[in-house]
Amino acid sequence: MTTRVTAERIRLLRLLPRAGGAAVGTLVGLQLARAMIPAAQALSVGYLVAVLGRGHLDRRALAAAGLVAGLFLADQFVWLLLNTVRPLVVKRIDGNLRAEVRTLAVNLPGLDQLESRGFQDRAARAVDGGMGVARDRSAGNAATGQLELVFRMVSAFAATVLLATFSVPLALALLLVSLAIRAVLRRQWMGIIDRLDADTTGQRKEYYVSEQAVFGAAKDVRLFGLSDWFLGRFRAMATRTYAPVYREMLAVLRRQWWTVLLTGGSALAALAVPAAAVLRGSLDRAELITFVLAGLGVMSISAMGREAYDIEYGLRGVEAADELAAEYRTTARPGIAPRSGPTVRSGSAGTPGGPGAAPPTIRFEEVVFAYPGSARPVLDGLTLTLRPGETVAVVGANGVGKSTFVKLLGGLYRPDSGRITVDGVDLGTLDLPAWRRRLAVLLQDFVHYPASLRDNVTFAAPELSGDDAVREALDRAGGTRMLADLPGGLDTLLWREGAEGTDLSGGQWQRVALARVLFAVAAGRQVLVLDEPTAHLDVRAEAEFHERVVSRVRNVSTLLISHRLSTVRPADRIVLLRNGRVAEDGSHDGLIAAGGEYARFFAVQAEAFRAGAR
């Protein structure tokens, strides 16, 4: 147990160099100065009392008074400097650790590991900025807290050495009792952290509800009067999460009666033993002051300062980060080289083919996939070939796996069985970042980035620059009029929070998202994926969609997913999914003539459109 605790504390101290040599060196110097000041104060106050006890004031009395005052001022000055330097060291260490966790998360090849409860809980503990009962799970605070504790120990040992010049038994007794009290208090209070860590998921839910109430669902809260509902949910979650913690705190307080008695007895001994020596005549009054202050300095180590909680809370975060690295670092590798299969040619799946490179042949071979935690497969034996330069539409009822198909194509998940090949090479063996640089994907739930219009378009292909290319993409997406109406043009900040930003309508955001993927195609992407690309467009814009967008891309394979069958009608092939596999495959006219499920879907939608027109 002692070996493990020592190793953990050394692990924290090894984090300090991440903050930089100058900052850490300054912090160490300040902590050392503050550790030596209490013993120096005890000696200086004793010397002042001795000088004043001679009955007359002279230069020595003034010098002694100045020394005492100077030490007290120095203590305050060092404390002020510590409050400046310590946060700097903390933020640098925390930033470094957060960057490591962020890099680890970004480099995970798929979403299955990222969405797992094990990863989520550990990541939450590793980067938790502090929320709840007297907790601050900061690695930086833990490292600087451990450094502070080291120098608190140094200060207590210095006071012990000073007190030992009067009485070795008293000095050792006070030190041992103080350390024992600290150990017991630490064990009792630190059990509260285990209670908090037992429900990391509940803490995330509590944060999510509070975030939604203030920002995410602000309009619904007002329109539907949901403030009481959110408040009730938040109270219920907070009670479930923190009630066990408060019960544990009360239990700890009830168990501490004997430590209070032991502390009182130690303080009495620190006062009484030197006082008895004065009464016997073996100790003068000046020495009494010095040794009493030294005794109190020894006992100060028994107090559980803020650093104790910083250490324990932060240590759990560091351990969580270590566990993440140990479990996921082997799989979180950017640029994974192919493990098997033929050598990938330039412009194929292993490298981001430039403009003009041929689109790949993509095959789904008996692919079976179920989301983690679900026993029912979304795709169940899917076999499908996407040929180079072809426009393929995927349709079907809700929940048949259309969007899942896109996620597997992007390597965000791996099939449970079967395989996906790109030009004959298993997708699971390829350099996934390079493969993704060949894709231009418009997801159904595309992101509204709180950035300029220019950035919202260019994020899909940062390597391509130039406002002309941005305007061209917006024009092809039908966004020219929108661009003209925005106050700042391409520099307009698209942000719905605050008065300085400009929010867009659903249809306008759809055009921005379309421009984003068209911009990526202009940068050389060879596979264009459009998942519900007309969901927010009006009837006229939807009717122009194929002519304006799909038909104008060249040397690109296009995968089009939509519930609106009028959008997919011009596609080279239409694939209907049912029960996780291909049920129908052919052209629009061929499927209509076959009179199957696609024909029935199209007839229903066409009738609804005609009825609406009347």
XYZ file of C-alpha atoms in Angstrom:
614
model
C 0.000 0.000 0.000
C 2.783 2.428 1.007
C 4.721 1.565 -2.157
C 1.671 2.224 -4.344
C 0.946 5.575 -2.675
C 4.579 6.611 -3.057
C 4.537 5.671 -6.738
C 1.340 7.676 -7.252
C 2.832 10.760 -5.587
C 6.006 10.499 -7.663
C 3.800 10.188 -10.759
C 2.207 13.522 -9.880
C 5.557 15.248 -9.368
C 6.675 13.996 -12.783
C 3.875 16.038 -14.332
C 5.485 19.299 -13.217
C 8.039 19.599 -16.074
C 5.101 19.888 -18.496
C 4.611 23.423 -17.210
C 8.097 24.554 -18.255
C 11.336 24.843 -16.320
C 11.096 28.567 -15.466
C 7.566 28.381 -14.068
C 8.231 25.202 -12.069
C 11.573 26.515 -10.766
C 9.868 29.694 -9.553
C 7.118 27.654 -7.884
C 9.639 25.397 -6.125
C 11.611 28.413 -4.870
C 8.479 30.085 -3.510
C 7.302 26.893 -1.799
C 10.729 26.369 -0.237
C 10.774 29.948 1.064
C 7.294 29.554 2.542
C 8.308 26.251 4.155
C 11.269 27.861 5.959
C 9.433 30.971 7.134
C 7.517 29.358 10.093
C 10.718 28.116 11.775
C 12.402 31.439 11.098
C 9.406 33.246 12.599
C 9.575 31.104 15.742
C 13.255 31.970 16.203
C 12.794 35.666 15.416
C 9.822 36.112 17.779
C 11.746 34.355 20.547
C 14.735 36.599 19.917
C 12.496 39.701 19.998
C 10.993 38.630 23.335
C 14.498 38.003 24.710
C 15.682 41.452 23.646
C 12.598 43.191 24.988
C 12.925 41.257 28.239
C 16.141 43.114 29.034
C 14.093 46.189 29.858
C 15.519 48.701 27.406
C 15.191 49.457 23.705
C 18.267 49.582 21.529
C 19.264 48.841 17.962
C 19.053 45.129 18.585
C 15.403 45.475 19.640
C 14.602 47.508 16.557
C 16.458 45.007 14.359
C 14.600 42.098 15.985
C 11.244 43.826 15.514
C 12.129 44.579 11.919
C 13.113 40.939 11.365
C 9.786 39.700 12.779
C 7.820 42.191 10.699
C 9.891 41.393 7.623
C 9.257 37.672 7.940
C 5.523 38.201 8.275
C 5.531 40.533 5.259
C 7.686 38.064 3.332
C 5.193 35.309 4.099
C 2.366 37.420 2.660
C 4.450 38.453 -0.353
C 5.377 34.838 -1.124
C 1.723 33.845 -0.739
C 0.693 36.500 -3.280
C 3.352 35.342 -5.737
C 2.262 31.732 -5.261
C -1.309 32.701 -6.161
C 0.060 34.044 -9.444
C 2.567 31.343 -10.383
C 0.594 28.294 -9.209
C -2.425 28.850 -11.535
C -0.033 29.252 -14.464
C 1.614 25.905 -13.704
C -1.797 24.279 -13.174
C -3.206 25.508 -16.482
C -0.144 24.391 -18.433
C -0.249 20.886 -16.976
C -4.008 20.604 -17.464
C -3.731 21.878 -21.020
C -1.017 19.347 -21.775
C -3.076 16.450 -20.375
C -6.247 17.579 -22.141
C -4.308 17.786 -25.399
C -3.153 14.190 -24.920
C -6.706 12.964 -24.280
C -8.015 14.993 -27.214
C -5.340 13.586 -29.524
C -6.114 10.085 -28.310
C -9.845 10.571 -28.964
C -9.340 12.131 -32.399
C -7.026 9.335 -33.513
C -9.365 6.499 -32.554
C -10.238 4.869 -35.859
C -13.972 4.618 -35.194
C -16.820 5.844 -33.044
C -17.526 2.545 -31.281
C -14.643 2.993 -28.832
C -15.283 6.724 -28.458
C -18.945 6.094 -27.564
C -18.255 3.240 -25.135
C -19.066 3.830 -21.473
C -15.529 2.888 -20.446
C -13.987 5.568 -22.655
C -16.609 8.169 -21.754
C -16.245 7.687 -17.985
C -12.449 7.746 -18.071
C -12.324 10.750 -20.379
C -14.778 12.592 -18.117
C -12.587 11.909 -15.080
C -9.389 12.808 -16.949
C -10.502 16.269 -18.095
C -13.118 17.095 -15.451
C -12.689 20.748 -14.492
C -14.490 20.349 -11.195
C -18.172 20.203 -10.310
C -19.903 18.988 -7.205
C -18.873 18.574 -3.585
C -15.585 20.407 -2.912
C -13.968 18.720 -5.872
C -11.520 19.845 -8.505
C -10.278 16.945 -10.590
C -7.355 18.798 -12.103
C -4.058 17.069 -12.845
C -2.315 20.438 -12.539
C -3.828 21.051 -9.113
C -2.845 17.540 -8.065
C 0.774 18.020 -9.159
C 1.138 21.451 -7.534
C -0.764 20.187 -4.478
C 1.701 17.327 -4.134
C 4.582 19.801 -4.382
C 2.932 21.949 -1.722
C 2.487 18.903 0.522
C 6.177 18.023 0.127
C 7.165 21.459 1.354
C 4.563 21.374 4.126
C 6.350 18.219 5.270
C 9.680 20.036 4.985
C 8.268 22.862 7.106
C 6.969 20.393 9.731
C 10.326 18.579 9.873
C 12.150 21.911 10.224
C 9.869 22.799 13.136
C 10.484 19.301 14.582
C 14.262 19.822 14.449
C 13.886 23.185 16.170
C 11.625 21.736 18.881
C 14.022 18.808 19.354
C 16.678 21.223 20.624
C 14.405 21.559 23.633
C 12.841 18.083 23.891
C 13.412 15.225 21.490
C 10.562 13.084 22.928
C 8.088 15.957 22.649
C 9.182 16.762 19.100
C 8.936 13.152 17.907
C 5.633 12.559 19.720
C 3.999 15.637 18.169
C 5.281 14.703 14.703
C 4.130 11.084 14.877
C 0.717 11.954 16.311
C 0.220 14.703 13.695
C 1.121 12.366 10.852
C -1.194 9.675 12.257
C -4.087 12.149 12.504
C -3.471 13.259 8.934
C -3.398 9.655 7.685
C -6.679 8.825 9.402
C -8.400 11.995 8.204
C -7.184 11.382 4.672
C -8.524 7.831 4.630
C -11.895 8.949 5.991
C -12.431 11.951 3.772
C -10.991 10.479 0.611
C -13.640 7.751 0.653
C -16.022 10.469 -0.496
C -14.212 10.543 -3.827
C -15.073 6.890 -4.380
C -18.714 7.811 -3.904
C -18.430 10.524 -6.530
C -16.616 8.285 -8.995
C -19.263 5.605 -8.584
C -21.712 7.679 -10.653
C -19.716 9.496 -13.321
C -22.551 8.851 -15.773
C -25.016 10.595 -13.453
C -22.759 13.632 -13.274
C -22.616 13.825 -17.068
C -26.421 13.612 -17.263
C -26.766 16.360 -14.682
C -24.440 18.595 -16.698
C -26.323 17.787 -19.898
C -29.700 18.732 -18.387
C -28.362 22.029 -17.030
C -26.706 22.820 -20.381
C -29.895 22.088 -22.300
C -32.002 24.208 -19.957
C -29.768 27.266 -20.405
C -28.678 26.989 -24.046
C -29.786 23.948 -26.033
C -33.523 24.123 -25.297
C -33.852 27.805 -24.409
C -36.667 28.389 -26.916
C -38.610 25.296 -25.876
C -38.277 26.218 -22.199
C -40.044 29.487 -22.873
C -42.564 28.360 -25.469
C -43.708 25.249 -23.612
C -43.082 26.396 -20.036
C -40.515 23.669 -19.318
C -38.512 25.480 -16.644
C -40.154 23.530 -13.796
C -39.660 20.270 -15.683
C -35.957 20.933 -16.199
C -35.602 22.061 -12.588
C -37.274 18.877 -11.364
C -35.059 16.682 -13.535
C -31.947 18.518 -12.392
C -32.900 18.187 -8.719
C -33.670 14.510 -9.127
C -30.335 13.803 -10.819
C -28.389 15.913 -8.329
C -30.083 14.133 -5.434
C -29.353 10.709 -6.862
C -25.732 11.627 -7.555
C -24.825 13.554 -4.424
C -27.109 12.227 -1.661
C -24.773 9.236 -1.029
C -21.871 11.678 -0.863
C -23.526 13.850 1.785
C -24.462 10.784 3.817
C -20.826 9.679 3.696
C -19.707 13.156 4.816
C -22.005 13.058 7.842
C -20.737 9.590 8.733
C -17.146 10.844 8.571
C -17.942 13.772 10.858
C -19.474 11.423 13.424
C -16.317 9.285 13.434
C -13.933 12.162 14.060
C -14.584 12.782 17.754
C -11.448 10.954 18.837
C -9.203 12.819 16.382
C -10.492 16.060 17.897
C -9.546 14.817 21.360
C -6.130 13.686 20.122
C -5.494 17.047 18.475
C -6.514 18.873 21.638
C -4.229 16.673 23.712
C -1.307 17.348 21.374
C -1.877 21.096 21.532
C -2.020 20.897 25.326
C 1.300 19.040 25.398
C 2.902 21.565 23.020
C 1.930 24.324 25.479
C 2.277 22.562 28.804
C 5.695 20.907 28.473
C 7.581 24.154 27.641
C 5.499 26.020 30.272
C 6.472 23.467 32.915
C 10.124 23.937 31.971
C 9.754 27.681 32.471
C 8.252 27.119 35.920
C 11.190 24.844 36.803
C 13.587 27.517 35.678
C 15.196 25.402 32.930
C 13.683 27.509 30.134
C 13.347 31.276 29.804
C 10.348 33.144 28.430
C 11.912 33.825 25.023
C 12.637 30.163 24.478
C 9.078 29.376 25.600
C 7.691 31.440 22.719
C 10.076 29.848 20.221
C 9.309 26.267 21.195
C 5.549 26.789 21.495
C 5.499 28.225 17.959
C 7.705 25.344 16.806
C 5.250 22.852 18.346
C 2.346 24.474 16.548
C 4.406 24.311 13.345
C 4.846 20.566 13.803
C 1.122 20.100 14.395
C 0.182 22.078 11.282
C 0.900 19.014 9.151
C -2.113 17.235 10.679
C -4.508 19.697 9.035
C -6.091 18.525 5.784
C -5.492 21.546 3.584
C -6.935 22.159 0.143
C -3.920 20.454 -1.383
C -5.033 17.090 0.048
C -8.285 17.198 -1.919
C -6.478 18.539 -4.988
C -4.119 15.568 -4.838
C -6.759 12.888 -4.426
C -9.264 14.293 -6.898
C -6.604 15.085 -9.470
C -4.869 11.742 -8.989
C -8.046 9.970 -10.095
C -8.005 12.076 -13.254
C -4.356 11.237 -13.956
C -5.065 7.548 -13.400
C -8.017 7.746 -15.809
C -5.773 9.359 -18.444
C -3.167 6.636 -17.910
C -5.855 3.957 -18.303
C -7.055 5.573 -21.537
C -3.529 5.657 -22.902
C -2.828 2.068 -21.887
C -6.030 0.717 -23.431
C -6.452 2.828 -26.541
C -3.036 4.128 -27.566
C -2.303 1.011 -29.617
C -5.458 1.544 -31.674
C -5.389 5.360 -31.724
C -2.706 5.694 -34.357
C -3.042 8.264 -37.112
C -1.959 7.042 -40.490
C -2.226 3.271 -39.894
C -0.353 1.504 -42.647
C -1.990 -1.394 -44.478
C -1.460 -4.680 -42.660
C -2.172 -6.870 -45.640
C -3.408 -6.830 -49.172
C -1.891 -5.421 -52.349
C 0.143 -2.267 -52.493
C -2.198 0.688 -52.812
C -1.542 2.813 -55.868
C -1.339 6.603 -55.773
C -4.789 8.082 -55.701
C -6.304 4.896 -54.315
C -7.564 4.082 -50.837
C -4.208 4.425 -49.124
C -3.575 8.006 -50.233
C -5.742 11.052 -50.743
C -6.000 11.070 -54.517
C -5.660 14.516 -56.028
C -7.899 16.157 -58.609
C -8.351 13.919 -61.600
C -7.698 10.637 -59.772
C -10.105 7.847 -60.614
C -12.910 7.113 -58.160
C -12.522 3.737 -56.440
C -14.623 0.616 -56.665
C -16.299 0.030 -53.296
C -17.808 -3.301 -52.282
C -19.870 -4.279 -49.237
C -19.577 -8.065 -48.912
C -22.071 -9.794 -46.590
C -21.728 -6.939 -44.065
C -23.386 -7.442 -40.685
C -23.387 -4.636 -38.116
C -25.175 -3.889 -34.838
C -24.548 -0.832 -32.681
C -22.784 -1.474 -29.346
C -25.327 -2.546 -26.742
C -27.922 -3.591 -29.315
C -28.648 -7.234 -30.095
C -30.498 -6.455 -33.331
C -28.274 -5.897 -36.392
C -28.955 -2.799 -38.466
C -27.243 -4.290 -41.496
C -27.657 -8.021 -41.901
C -25.788 -9.517 -44.843
C -25.583 -6.355 -46.966
C -23.869 -6.935 -50.316
C -23.508 -3.993 -52.691
C -21.003 -2.658 -55.229
C -20.488 1.073 -55.883
C -18.804 1.390 -59.270
C -16.482 4.301 -60.224
C -18.264 7.450 -61.399
C -21.720 6.046 -60.705
C -24.569 7.856 -58.947
C -26.242 5.396 -56.591
C -29.306 6.286 -54.524
C -30.108 4.349 -51.347
C -33.720 4.430 -50.159
C -35.887 2.579 -47.681
C -38.036 2.982 -44.594
C -36.717 4.560 -41.396
C -34.290 2.392 -39.473
C -33.216 0.115 -42.335
C -29.576 1.242 -42.060
C -29.144 3.997 -44.667
C -27.168 6.374 -42.407
C -25.361 3.401 -40.834
C -24.243 2.476 -44.339
C -22.543 5.902 -44.600
C -20.819 5.541 -41.221
C -19.383 2.178 -42.193
C -18.227 3.581 -45.525
C -16.338 6.320 -43.654
C -14.699 3.798 -41.326
C -16.447 5.281 -38.275
C -17.509 1.751 -37.338
C -16.249 -1.660 -38.378
C -18.543 -4.462 -39.519
C -19.235 -7.229 -37.027
C -18.757 -9.654 -39.922
C -18.241 -9.432 -43.643
C -15.993 -6.780 -45.089
C -15.840 -3.540 -47.052
C -13.240 -3.273 -49.806
C -11.841 -0.273 -51.676
C -10.305 -1.266 -55.001
C -10.052 -4.785 -53.623
C -8.322 -3.771 -50.358
C -10.086 -4.326 -47.015
C -11.090 -0.950 -45.620
C -10.083 -2.084 -42.131
C -6.438 -2.410 -43.244
C -6.135 1.010 -44.870
C -4.834 4.353 -43.691
C -8.228 5.671 -42.557
C -7.318 9.399 -42.417
C -6.038 9.144 -45.990
C -9.194 7.278 -47.087
C -11.416 9.872 -45.463
C -9.603 12.579 -47.409
C -11.088 10.972 -50.512
C -14.626 11.375 -49.180
C -16.905 14.406 -49.217
C -19.726 13.563 -46.812
C -22.854 15.549 -46.023
C -24.368 13.920 -42.955
C -28.046 14.182 -42.162
C -27.238 15.881 -38.856
C -24.558 18.165 -40.284
C -22.822 20.622 -37.953
C -23.610 24.345 -37.748
C -20.116 25.627 -36.983
C -19.991 28.853 -34.920
C -17.546 30.385 -37.399
C -17.533 32.572 -40.492
C -19.387 31.548 -43.631
C -16.028 31.052 -45.321
C -14.858 28.651 -42.614
C -18.149 26.771 -42.685
C -17.510 25.996 -46.352
C -13.753 25.350 -46.260
C -13.660 23.088 -43.181
C -14.258 20.062 -45.435
C -11.014 20.678 -47.376
C -8.692 23.085 -45.535
C -5.919 22.455 -48.071
C -7.860 24.309 -50.788
C -7.837 28.076 -50.412
C -9.310 30.986 -52.304
C -12.570 32.896 -52.002
C -13.391 32.238 -55.653
C -13.646 28.502 -54.926
C -15.868 29.246 -51.915
C -18.189 31.439 -53.982
C -18.312 28.809 -56.722
C -19.338 26.136 -54.219
C -22.016 28.409 -52.744
C -23.339 29.199 -56.232
C -23.620 25.507 -57.130
C -25.436 24.928 -53.829
C -27.881 27.745 -54.615
C -26.449 30.085 -51.997
C -25.510 33.112 -54.131
C -28.497 35.188 -53.030
C -27.937 34.214 -49.414
C -24.301 35.368 -49.678
C -25.402 38.720 -51.102
C -27.853 39.261 -48.243
C -25.361 38.563 -45.432
C -23.933 41.755 -43.904
C -20.320 40.641 -43.869
C -20.269 38.426 -46.950
C -17.943 35.461 -46.481
C -16.728 36.969 -43.209
C -20.202 36.877 -41.628
C -20.092 35.046 -38.302
C -22.716 32.301 -38.300
C -23.633 32.025 -34.655
C -27.053 31.898 -33.038
C -25.926 32.935 -29.549
C -25.486 36.654 -28.938
C -26.206 39.758 -30.950
C -22.941 39.796 -32.899
C -23.680 36.612 -34.846
C -26.064 35.852 -37.710
C -28.154 32.697 -37.672
C -29.541 31.108 -40.819
C -32.772 29.371 -41.671
C -32.862 25.601 -42.055
C -32.780 25.841 -45.835
C -29.870 28.290 -45.788
C -27.869 26.024 -43.495
C -28.616 23.152 -45.891
C -27.122 25.166 -48.743
C -24.029 25.962 -46.679
C -23.584 22.260 -45.904
C -24.018 21.394 -49.607
C -21.444 24.037 -50.520
C -19.084 22.452 -47.985
C -19.058 19.065 -49.716
C -18.977 20.608 -53.202
C -15.948 22.599 -52.118
C -14.347 19.319 -51.006
C -15.122 17.751 -54.405
C -13.373 20.696 -56.079
C -10.381 19.940 -53.847
C -10.139 16.413 -55.279
C -12.471 14.189 -53.269
C -13.614 11.257 -55.408
C -16.602 9.939 -53.398
C -19.498 12.294 -52.711
C -21.973 11.149 -50.037
C -25.225 13.077 -49.600
C -27.423 11.956 -46.706
C -30.843 13.650 -46.924
C -29.394 16.652 -48.826
C -32.801 18.240 -49.546
C -34.421 17.737 -46.145
C -34.587 21.502 -45.451
C -34.984 22.776 -49.015
C -38.224 24.079 -50.498
C -39.981 22.361 -53.401
C -38.378 24.531 -56.088
C -34.857 24.059 -54.708
C -35.466 20.322 -54.403
C -36.566 20.160 -58.038
C -33.333 21.919 -59.102
C -31.141 19.796 -56.862
C -30.036 17.140 -59.363
C -29.369 19.600 -62.170
C -27.552 22.105 -59.966
C -25.608 19.723 -57.731
C -25.397 16.050 -58.748
C -25.210 16.344 -62.511
C -22.433 18.939 -62.395
C -19.847 16.890 -60.492
C -17.285 15.153 -62.666
C -15.039 12.124 -62.093
C -16.819 11.432 -58.807
C -18.842 8.543 -57.439
C -22.004 9.832 -55.776
C -23.974 8.106 -53.047
C -27.361 9.732 -52.495
C -29.599 8.897 -49.533
C -33.055 10.404 -49.320
C -36.634 9.759 -48.295
C -37.814 12.038 -51.094
C -37.912 9.752 -54.097
C -38.204 12.659 -56.541
C -34.665 13.581 -55.479
C -33.223 10.143 -56.282
C -35.167 9.547 -59.493
C -32.369 10.652 -61.892
C -29.746 8.387 -60.219
C -27.968 5.745 -62.328
C -29.047 3.066 -59.836
C -31.516 3.024 -56.984
C -30.995 0.538 -54.162
C -33.824 -0.176 -51.731
C -32.836 -1.583 -48.341
C -35.089 -3.814 -46.268
C -34.172 -5.787 -43.142
C -30.562 -4.629 -43.385
C -29.879 -5.866 -46.911
C -30.534 -4.992 -50.555
C -34.107 -5.811 -51.507
C -34.300 -4.053 -54.895
C -31.607 -2.687 -57.219
C -32.095 -0.972 -60.567
C -32.967 2.236 -62.400
C -36.056 4.272 -61.553
C -37.906 3.121 -64.641
C -36.907 -0.495 -64.081
C -38.039 -0.497 -60.450
C -41.328 1.184 -61.339
C -41.939 -1.438 -64.000
C -41.144 -4.217 -61.509
C -44.002 -2.991 -59.299
C -42.211 -3.731 -56.044
C -41.805 -1.797 -52.810
C -40.025 1.136 -54.478
C -42.877 1.526 -56.951
C -45.381 1.602 -54.071
C -43.323 4.191 -52.161
C -43.041 6.381 -55.248
C -46.773 6.172 -55.978
C -47.657 7.178 -52.401
C -45.312 10.172 -52.471
C -46.465 11.253 -55.928
C -50.116 11.129 -54.856
C -49.372 13.135 -51.730
C -47.581 15.746 -53.843
C -50.476 15.982 -56.320
C -52.965 16.303 -53.463
C -50.896 19.090 -51.945
C -50.735 20.876 -55.296
C -54.545 20.817 -55.556
